[in-house]
PDB file of C-alpha atoms in Angstrom:
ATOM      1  CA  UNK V  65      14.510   0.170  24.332  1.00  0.00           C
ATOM      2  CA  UNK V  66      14.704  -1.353  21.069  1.00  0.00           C
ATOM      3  CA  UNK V  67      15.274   0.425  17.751  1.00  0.00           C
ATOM      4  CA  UNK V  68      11.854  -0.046  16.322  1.00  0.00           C
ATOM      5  CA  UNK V  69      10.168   1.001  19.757  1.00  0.00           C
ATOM      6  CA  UNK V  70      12.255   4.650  18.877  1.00  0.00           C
ATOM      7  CA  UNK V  71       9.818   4.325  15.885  1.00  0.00           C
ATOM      8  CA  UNK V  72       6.655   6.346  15.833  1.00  0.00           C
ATOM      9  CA  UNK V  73       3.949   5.017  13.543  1.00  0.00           C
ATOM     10  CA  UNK V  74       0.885   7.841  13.348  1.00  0.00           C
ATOM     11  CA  UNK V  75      -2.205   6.844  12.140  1.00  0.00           C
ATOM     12  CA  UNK V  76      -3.765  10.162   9.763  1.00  0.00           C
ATOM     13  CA  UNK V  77      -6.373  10.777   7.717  1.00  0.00           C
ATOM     14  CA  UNK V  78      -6.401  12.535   4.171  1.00  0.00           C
ATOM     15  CA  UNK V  79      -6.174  15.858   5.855  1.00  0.00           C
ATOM     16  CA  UNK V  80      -3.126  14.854   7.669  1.00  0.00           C
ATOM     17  CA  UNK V  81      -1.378  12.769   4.545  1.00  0.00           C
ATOM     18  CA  UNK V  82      -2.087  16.096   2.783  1.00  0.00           C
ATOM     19  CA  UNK V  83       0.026  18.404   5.184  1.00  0.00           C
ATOM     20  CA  UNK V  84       2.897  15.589   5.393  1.00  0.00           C
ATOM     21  CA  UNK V  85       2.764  14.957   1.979  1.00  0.00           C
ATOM     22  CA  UNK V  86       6.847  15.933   1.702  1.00  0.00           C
ATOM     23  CA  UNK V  87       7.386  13.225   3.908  1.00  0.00           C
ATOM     24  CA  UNK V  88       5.252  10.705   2.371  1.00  0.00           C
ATOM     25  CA  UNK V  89       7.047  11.160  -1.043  1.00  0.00           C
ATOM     26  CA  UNK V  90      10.606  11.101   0.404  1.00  0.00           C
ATOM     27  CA  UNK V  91       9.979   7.620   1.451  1.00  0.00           C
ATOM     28  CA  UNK V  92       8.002   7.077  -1.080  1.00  0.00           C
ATOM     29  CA  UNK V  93      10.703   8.399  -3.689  1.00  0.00           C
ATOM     30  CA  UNK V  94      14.091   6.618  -1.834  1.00  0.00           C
ATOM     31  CA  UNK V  95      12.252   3.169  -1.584  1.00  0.00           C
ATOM     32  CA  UNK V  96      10.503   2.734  -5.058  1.00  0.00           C
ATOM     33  CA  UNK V  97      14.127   3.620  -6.954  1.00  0.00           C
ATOM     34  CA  UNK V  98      15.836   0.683  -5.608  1.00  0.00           C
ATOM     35  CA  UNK V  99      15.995  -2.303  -7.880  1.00  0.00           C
ATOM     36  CA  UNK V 100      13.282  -3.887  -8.630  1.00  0.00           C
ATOM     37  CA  UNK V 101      11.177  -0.632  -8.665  1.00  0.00           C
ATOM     38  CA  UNK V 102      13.198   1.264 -10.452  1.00  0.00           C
ATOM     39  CA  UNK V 103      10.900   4.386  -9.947  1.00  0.00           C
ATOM     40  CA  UNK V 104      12.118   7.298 -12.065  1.00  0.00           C
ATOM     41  CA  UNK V 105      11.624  11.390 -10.606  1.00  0.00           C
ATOM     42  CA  UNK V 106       8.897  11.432 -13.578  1.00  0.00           C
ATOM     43  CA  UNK V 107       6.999   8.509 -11.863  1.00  0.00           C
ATOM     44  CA  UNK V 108       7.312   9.749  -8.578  1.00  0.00           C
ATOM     45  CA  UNK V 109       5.414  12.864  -9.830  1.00  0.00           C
ATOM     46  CA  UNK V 110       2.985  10.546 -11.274  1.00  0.00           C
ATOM     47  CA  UNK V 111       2.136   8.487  -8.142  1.00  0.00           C
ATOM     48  CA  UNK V 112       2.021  12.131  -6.145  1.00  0.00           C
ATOM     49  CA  UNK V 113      -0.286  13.430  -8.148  1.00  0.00           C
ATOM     50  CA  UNK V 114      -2.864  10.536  -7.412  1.00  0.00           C
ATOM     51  CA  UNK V 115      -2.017  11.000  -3.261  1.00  0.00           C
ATOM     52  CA  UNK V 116      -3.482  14.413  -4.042  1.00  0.00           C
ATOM     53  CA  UNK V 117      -6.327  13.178  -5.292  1.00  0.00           C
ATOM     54  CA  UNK V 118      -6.576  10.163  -3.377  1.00  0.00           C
ATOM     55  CA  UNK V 119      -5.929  11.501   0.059  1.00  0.00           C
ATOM     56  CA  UNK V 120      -9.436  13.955  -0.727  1.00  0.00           C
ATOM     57  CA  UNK V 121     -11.197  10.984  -0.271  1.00  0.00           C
ATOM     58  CA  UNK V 122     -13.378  10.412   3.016  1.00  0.00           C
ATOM     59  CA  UNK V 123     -12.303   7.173   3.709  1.00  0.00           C
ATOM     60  CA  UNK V 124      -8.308   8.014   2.810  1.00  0.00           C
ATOM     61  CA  UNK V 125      -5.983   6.231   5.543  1.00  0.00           C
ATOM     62  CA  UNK V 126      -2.816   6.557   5.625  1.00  0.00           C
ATOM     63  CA  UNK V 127       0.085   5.868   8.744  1.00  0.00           C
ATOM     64  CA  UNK V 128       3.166   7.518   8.593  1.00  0.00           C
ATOM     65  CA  UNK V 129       6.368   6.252  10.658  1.00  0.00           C
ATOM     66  CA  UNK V 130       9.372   8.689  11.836  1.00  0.00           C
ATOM     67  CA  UNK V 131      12.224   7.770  14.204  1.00  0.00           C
ATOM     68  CA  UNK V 132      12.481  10.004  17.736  1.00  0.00           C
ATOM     69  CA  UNK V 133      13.794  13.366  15.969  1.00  0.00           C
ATOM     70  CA  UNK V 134      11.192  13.145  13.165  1.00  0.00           C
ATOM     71  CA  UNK V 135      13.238  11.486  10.465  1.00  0.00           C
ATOM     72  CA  UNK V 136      10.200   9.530   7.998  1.00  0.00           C
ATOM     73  CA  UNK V 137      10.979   5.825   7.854  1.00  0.00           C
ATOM     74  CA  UNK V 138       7.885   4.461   6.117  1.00  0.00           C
ATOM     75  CA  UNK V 139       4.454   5.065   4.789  1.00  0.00           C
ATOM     76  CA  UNK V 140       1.390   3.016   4.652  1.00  0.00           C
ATOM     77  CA  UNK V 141      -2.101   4.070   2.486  1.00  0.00           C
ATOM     78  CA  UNK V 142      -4.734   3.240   0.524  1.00  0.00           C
ATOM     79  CA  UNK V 143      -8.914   2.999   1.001  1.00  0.00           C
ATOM     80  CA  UNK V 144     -12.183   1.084   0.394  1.00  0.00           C
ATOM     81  CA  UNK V 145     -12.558   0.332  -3.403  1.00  0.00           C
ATOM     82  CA  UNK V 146     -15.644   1.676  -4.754  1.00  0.00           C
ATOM     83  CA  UNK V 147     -18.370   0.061  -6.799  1.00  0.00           C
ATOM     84  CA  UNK V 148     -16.824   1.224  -9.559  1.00  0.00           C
ATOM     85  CA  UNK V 149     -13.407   0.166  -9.077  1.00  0.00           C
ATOM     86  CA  UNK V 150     -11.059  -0.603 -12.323  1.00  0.00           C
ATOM     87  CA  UNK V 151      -8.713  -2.582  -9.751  1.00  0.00           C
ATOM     88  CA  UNK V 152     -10.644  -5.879 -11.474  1.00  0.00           C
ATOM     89  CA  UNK V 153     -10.328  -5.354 -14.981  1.00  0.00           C
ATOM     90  CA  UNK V 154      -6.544  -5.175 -14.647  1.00  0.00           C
ATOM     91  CA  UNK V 155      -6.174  -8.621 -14.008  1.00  0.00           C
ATOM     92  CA  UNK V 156      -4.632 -11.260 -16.991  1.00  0.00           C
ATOM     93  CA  UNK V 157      -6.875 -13.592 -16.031  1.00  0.00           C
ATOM     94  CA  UNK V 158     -10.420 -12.982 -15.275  1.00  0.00           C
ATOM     95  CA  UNK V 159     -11.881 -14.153 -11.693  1.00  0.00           C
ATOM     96  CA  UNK V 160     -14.930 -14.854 -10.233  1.00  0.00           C
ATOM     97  CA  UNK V 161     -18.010 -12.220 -10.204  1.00  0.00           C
ATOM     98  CA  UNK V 162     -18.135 -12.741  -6.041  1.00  0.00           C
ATOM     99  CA  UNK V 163     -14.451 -12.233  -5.889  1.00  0.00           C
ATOM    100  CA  UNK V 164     -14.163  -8.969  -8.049  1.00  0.00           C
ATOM    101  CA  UNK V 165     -17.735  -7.588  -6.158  1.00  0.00           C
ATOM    102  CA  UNK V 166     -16.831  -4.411  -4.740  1.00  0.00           C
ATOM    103  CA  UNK V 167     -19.429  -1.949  -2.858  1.00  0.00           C
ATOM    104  CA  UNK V 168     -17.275   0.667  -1.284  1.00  0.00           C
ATOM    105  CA  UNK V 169     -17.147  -1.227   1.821  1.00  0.00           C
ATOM    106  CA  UNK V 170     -16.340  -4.624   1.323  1.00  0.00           C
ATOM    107  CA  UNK V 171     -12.342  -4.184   0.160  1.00  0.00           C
ATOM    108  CA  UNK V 172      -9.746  -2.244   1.309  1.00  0.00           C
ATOM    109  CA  UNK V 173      -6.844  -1.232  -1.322  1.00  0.00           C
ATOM    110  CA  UNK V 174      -3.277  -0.746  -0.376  1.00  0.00           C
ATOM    111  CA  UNK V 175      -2.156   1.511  -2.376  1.00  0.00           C
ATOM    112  CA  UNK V 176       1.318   1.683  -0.698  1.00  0.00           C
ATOM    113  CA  UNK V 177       3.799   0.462   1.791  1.00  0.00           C
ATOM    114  CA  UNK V 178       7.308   1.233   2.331  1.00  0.00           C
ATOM    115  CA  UNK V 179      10.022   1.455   4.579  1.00  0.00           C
ATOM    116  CA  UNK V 180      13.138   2.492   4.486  1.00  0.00           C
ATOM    117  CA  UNK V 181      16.181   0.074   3.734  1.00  0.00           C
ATOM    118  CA  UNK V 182      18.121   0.935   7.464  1.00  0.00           C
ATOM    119  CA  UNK V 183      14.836   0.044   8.450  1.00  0.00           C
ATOM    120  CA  UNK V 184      13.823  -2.705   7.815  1.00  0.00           C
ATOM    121  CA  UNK V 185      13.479  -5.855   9.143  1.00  0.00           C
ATOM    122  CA  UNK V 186      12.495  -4.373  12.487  1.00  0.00           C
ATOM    123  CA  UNK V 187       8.540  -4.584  12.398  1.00  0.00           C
ATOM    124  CA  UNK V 188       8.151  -1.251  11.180  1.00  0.00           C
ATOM    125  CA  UNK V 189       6.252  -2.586   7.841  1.00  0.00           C
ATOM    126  CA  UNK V 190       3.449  -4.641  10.237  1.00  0.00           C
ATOM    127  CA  UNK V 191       2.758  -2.018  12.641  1.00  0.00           C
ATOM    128  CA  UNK V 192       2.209   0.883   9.344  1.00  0.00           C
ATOM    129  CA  UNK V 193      -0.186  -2.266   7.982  1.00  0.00           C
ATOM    130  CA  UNK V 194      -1.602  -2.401  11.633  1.00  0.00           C
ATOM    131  CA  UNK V 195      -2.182   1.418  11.712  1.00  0.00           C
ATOM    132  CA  UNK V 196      -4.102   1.495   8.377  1.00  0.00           C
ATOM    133  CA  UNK V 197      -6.146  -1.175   8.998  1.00  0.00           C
ATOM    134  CA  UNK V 198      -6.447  -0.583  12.430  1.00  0.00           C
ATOM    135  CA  UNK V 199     -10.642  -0.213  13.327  1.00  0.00           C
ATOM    136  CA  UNK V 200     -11.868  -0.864   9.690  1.00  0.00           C
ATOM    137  CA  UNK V 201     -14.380  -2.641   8.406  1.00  0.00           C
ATOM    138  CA  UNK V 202     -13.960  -4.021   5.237  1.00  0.00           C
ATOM    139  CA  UNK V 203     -13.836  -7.704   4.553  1.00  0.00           C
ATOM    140  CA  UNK V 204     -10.570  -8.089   3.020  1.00  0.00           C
ATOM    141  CA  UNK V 205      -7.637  -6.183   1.951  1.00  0.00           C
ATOM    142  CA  UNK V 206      -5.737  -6.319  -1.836  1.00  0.00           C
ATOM    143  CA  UNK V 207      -2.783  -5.285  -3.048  1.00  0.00           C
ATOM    144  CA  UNK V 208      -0.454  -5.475  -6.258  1.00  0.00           C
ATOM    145  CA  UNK V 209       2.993  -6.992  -5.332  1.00  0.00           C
ATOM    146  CA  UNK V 210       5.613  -7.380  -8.249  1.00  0.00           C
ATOM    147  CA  UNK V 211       6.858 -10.834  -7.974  1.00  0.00           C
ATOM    148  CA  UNK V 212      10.388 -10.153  -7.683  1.00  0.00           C
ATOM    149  CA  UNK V 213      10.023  -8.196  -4.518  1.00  0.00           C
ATOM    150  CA  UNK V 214      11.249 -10.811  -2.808  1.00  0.00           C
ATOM    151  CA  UNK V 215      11.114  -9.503   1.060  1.00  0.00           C
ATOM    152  CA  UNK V 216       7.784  -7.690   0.323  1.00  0.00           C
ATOM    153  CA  UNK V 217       5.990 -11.096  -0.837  1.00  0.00           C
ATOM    154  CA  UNK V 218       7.408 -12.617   1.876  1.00  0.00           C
ATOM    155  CA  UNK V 219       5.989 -10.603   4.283  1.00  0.00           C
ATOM    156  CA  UNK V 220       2.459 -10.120   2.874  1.00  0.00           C
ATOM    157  CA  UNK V 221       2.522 -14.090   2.843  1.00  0.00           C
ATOM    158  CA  UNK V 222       3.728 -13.512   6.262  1.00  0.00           C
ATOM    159  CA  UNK V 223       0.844 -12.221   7.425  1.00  0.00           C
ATOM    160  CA  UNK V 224      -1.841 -13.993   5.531  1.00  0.00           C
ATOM    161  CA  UNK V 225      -2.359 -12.439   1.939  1.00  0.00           C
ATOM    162  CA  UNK V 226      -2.728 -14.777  -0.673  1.00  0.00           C
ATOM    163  CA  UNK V 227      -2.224 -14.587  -4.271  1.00  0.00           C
ATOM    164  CA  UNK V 228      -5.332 -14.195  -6.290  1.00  0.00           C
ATOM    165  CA  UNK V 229      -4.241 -13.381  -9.941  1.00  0.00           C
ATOM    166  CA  UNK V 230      -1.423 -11.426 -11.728  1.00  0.00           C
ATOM    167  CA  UNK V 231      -2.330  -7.721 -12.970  1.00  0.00           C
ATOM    168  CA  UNK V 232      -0.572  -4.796 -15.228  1.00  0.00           C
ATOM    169  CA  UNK V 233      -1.770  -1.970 -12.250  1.00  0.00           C
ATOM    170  CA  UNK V 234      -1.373   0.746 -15.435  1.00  0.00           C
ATOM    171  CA  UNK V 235      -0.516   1.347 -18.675  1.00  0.00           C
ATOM    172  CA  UNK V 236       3.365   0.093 -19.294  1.00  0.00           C
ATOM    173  CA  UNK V 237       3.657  -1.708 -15.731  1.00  0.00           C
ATOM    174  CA  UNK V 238       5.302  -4.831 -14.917  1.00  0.00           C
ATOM    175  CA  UNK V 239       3.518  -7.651 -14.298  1.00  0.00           C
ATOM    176  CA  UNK V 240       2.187  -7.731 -10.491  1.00  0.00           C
ATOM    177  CA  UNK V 241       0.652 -10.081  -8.260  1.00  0.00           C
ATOM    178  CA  UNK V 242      -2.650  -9.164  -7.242  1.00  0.00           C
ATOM    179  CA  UNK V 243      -3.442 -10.699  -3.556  1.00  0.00           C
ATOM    180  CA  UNK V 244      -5.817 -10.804  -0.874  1.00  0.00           C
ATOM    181  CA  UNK V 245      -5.963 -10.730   2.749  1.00  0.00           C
ATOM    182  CA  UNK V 246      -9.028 -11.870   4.585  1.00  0.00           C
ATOM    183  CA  UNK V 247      -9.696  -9.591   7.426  1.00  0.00           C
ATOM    184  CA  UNK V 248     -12.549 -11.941   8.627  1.00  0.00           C
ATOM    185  CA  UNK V 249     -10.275 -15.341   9.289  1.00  0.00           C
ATOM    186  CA  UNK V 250      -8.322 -13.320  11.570  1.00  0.00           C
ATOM    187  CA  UNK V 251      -5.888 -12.109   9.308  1.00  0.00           C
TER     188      UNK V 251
END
């Protein structure tokens, strides 16, 4: 048996992501303060404060992954972007009407993926993408990348996502890349 066959990934809903919210900041927290990220205890709190709201949403869905004794590994989330999405607006360049449309079904947003560093490198990042996506019905799937995350761009290229723009996600961020991944070409 392999290493990343020790590896459970779990599928959950918000309700679920809620009651293992501990384990989706640890992750969360080790992986974002490595270089490039930087991530500081104050922006932790940040992000964790929008999984609380976030995860109250219907279609919340997140995937969890924890070695054989329970240890978390990595996390996987997001949901379909509303109607009203300000995902769009971010962007430095403005793109097309049909590829900004949004109507709560058509996109899914990643909000986050991570796995641990003595992780990696073993699959475990594909099958948390797998689990999230796993059975949905949106069109496509978009994410924000920053460009010198060198192993996480080449992975989401990896797998089909292509770069559609560059974006500031939020007030004071770095510059991201904003990309795409069309669930209907097979992706």
């Amino acid at each position: 048996m392999t290493v990343s066959e020790t590896i459970a990934v779990e599928y959950m809903d918000g309700s679920a992501a809620a009651q293992t919210e501990a384990e989706f900041r640890f992750v969360y927290a080790e992986v974002f303060a490595e270089e490039p990220y930087a991530e500081t205890p104050e922006s932790v709190d940040a992000n964790f404060r929008r999984f609380r709201s976030q995860v109250r949403k219907a279609t919340f869905r997140g995937a969890l992954a924890r070695t054989a004794d329970g240890e978390p590994v990595g996390i996987a989330y997001g949901y379909p972007l509303s109607p009203s999405t300000g995902w769009w607006d971010r962007l430095t360049m403005p793109v097309s009407d049909e590829l900004r449309r949004e109507d709560g079904r058509r996109t899914f947003g990643l909000m986050e993926l991570a796995v641990r560093a003595a992780w990696r490198r073993l699959g475990v990042a594909r099958r948390l993408h797998e689990a999230v996506l796993a059975d949905t019905s949106t069109e496509r799937v978009l994410l924000n990348a920053r460009p010198d995350a060198e192993a996480a761009q080449a992975a989401y290229r990896s797998w089909g996502y292509r770069k559609v723009g560059e974006a500031h996600p939020w007030d004071g961020a770095d510059l991201h890349d904003v990309m795409v991944l069309d669930l209907r070409a097979g992706g």
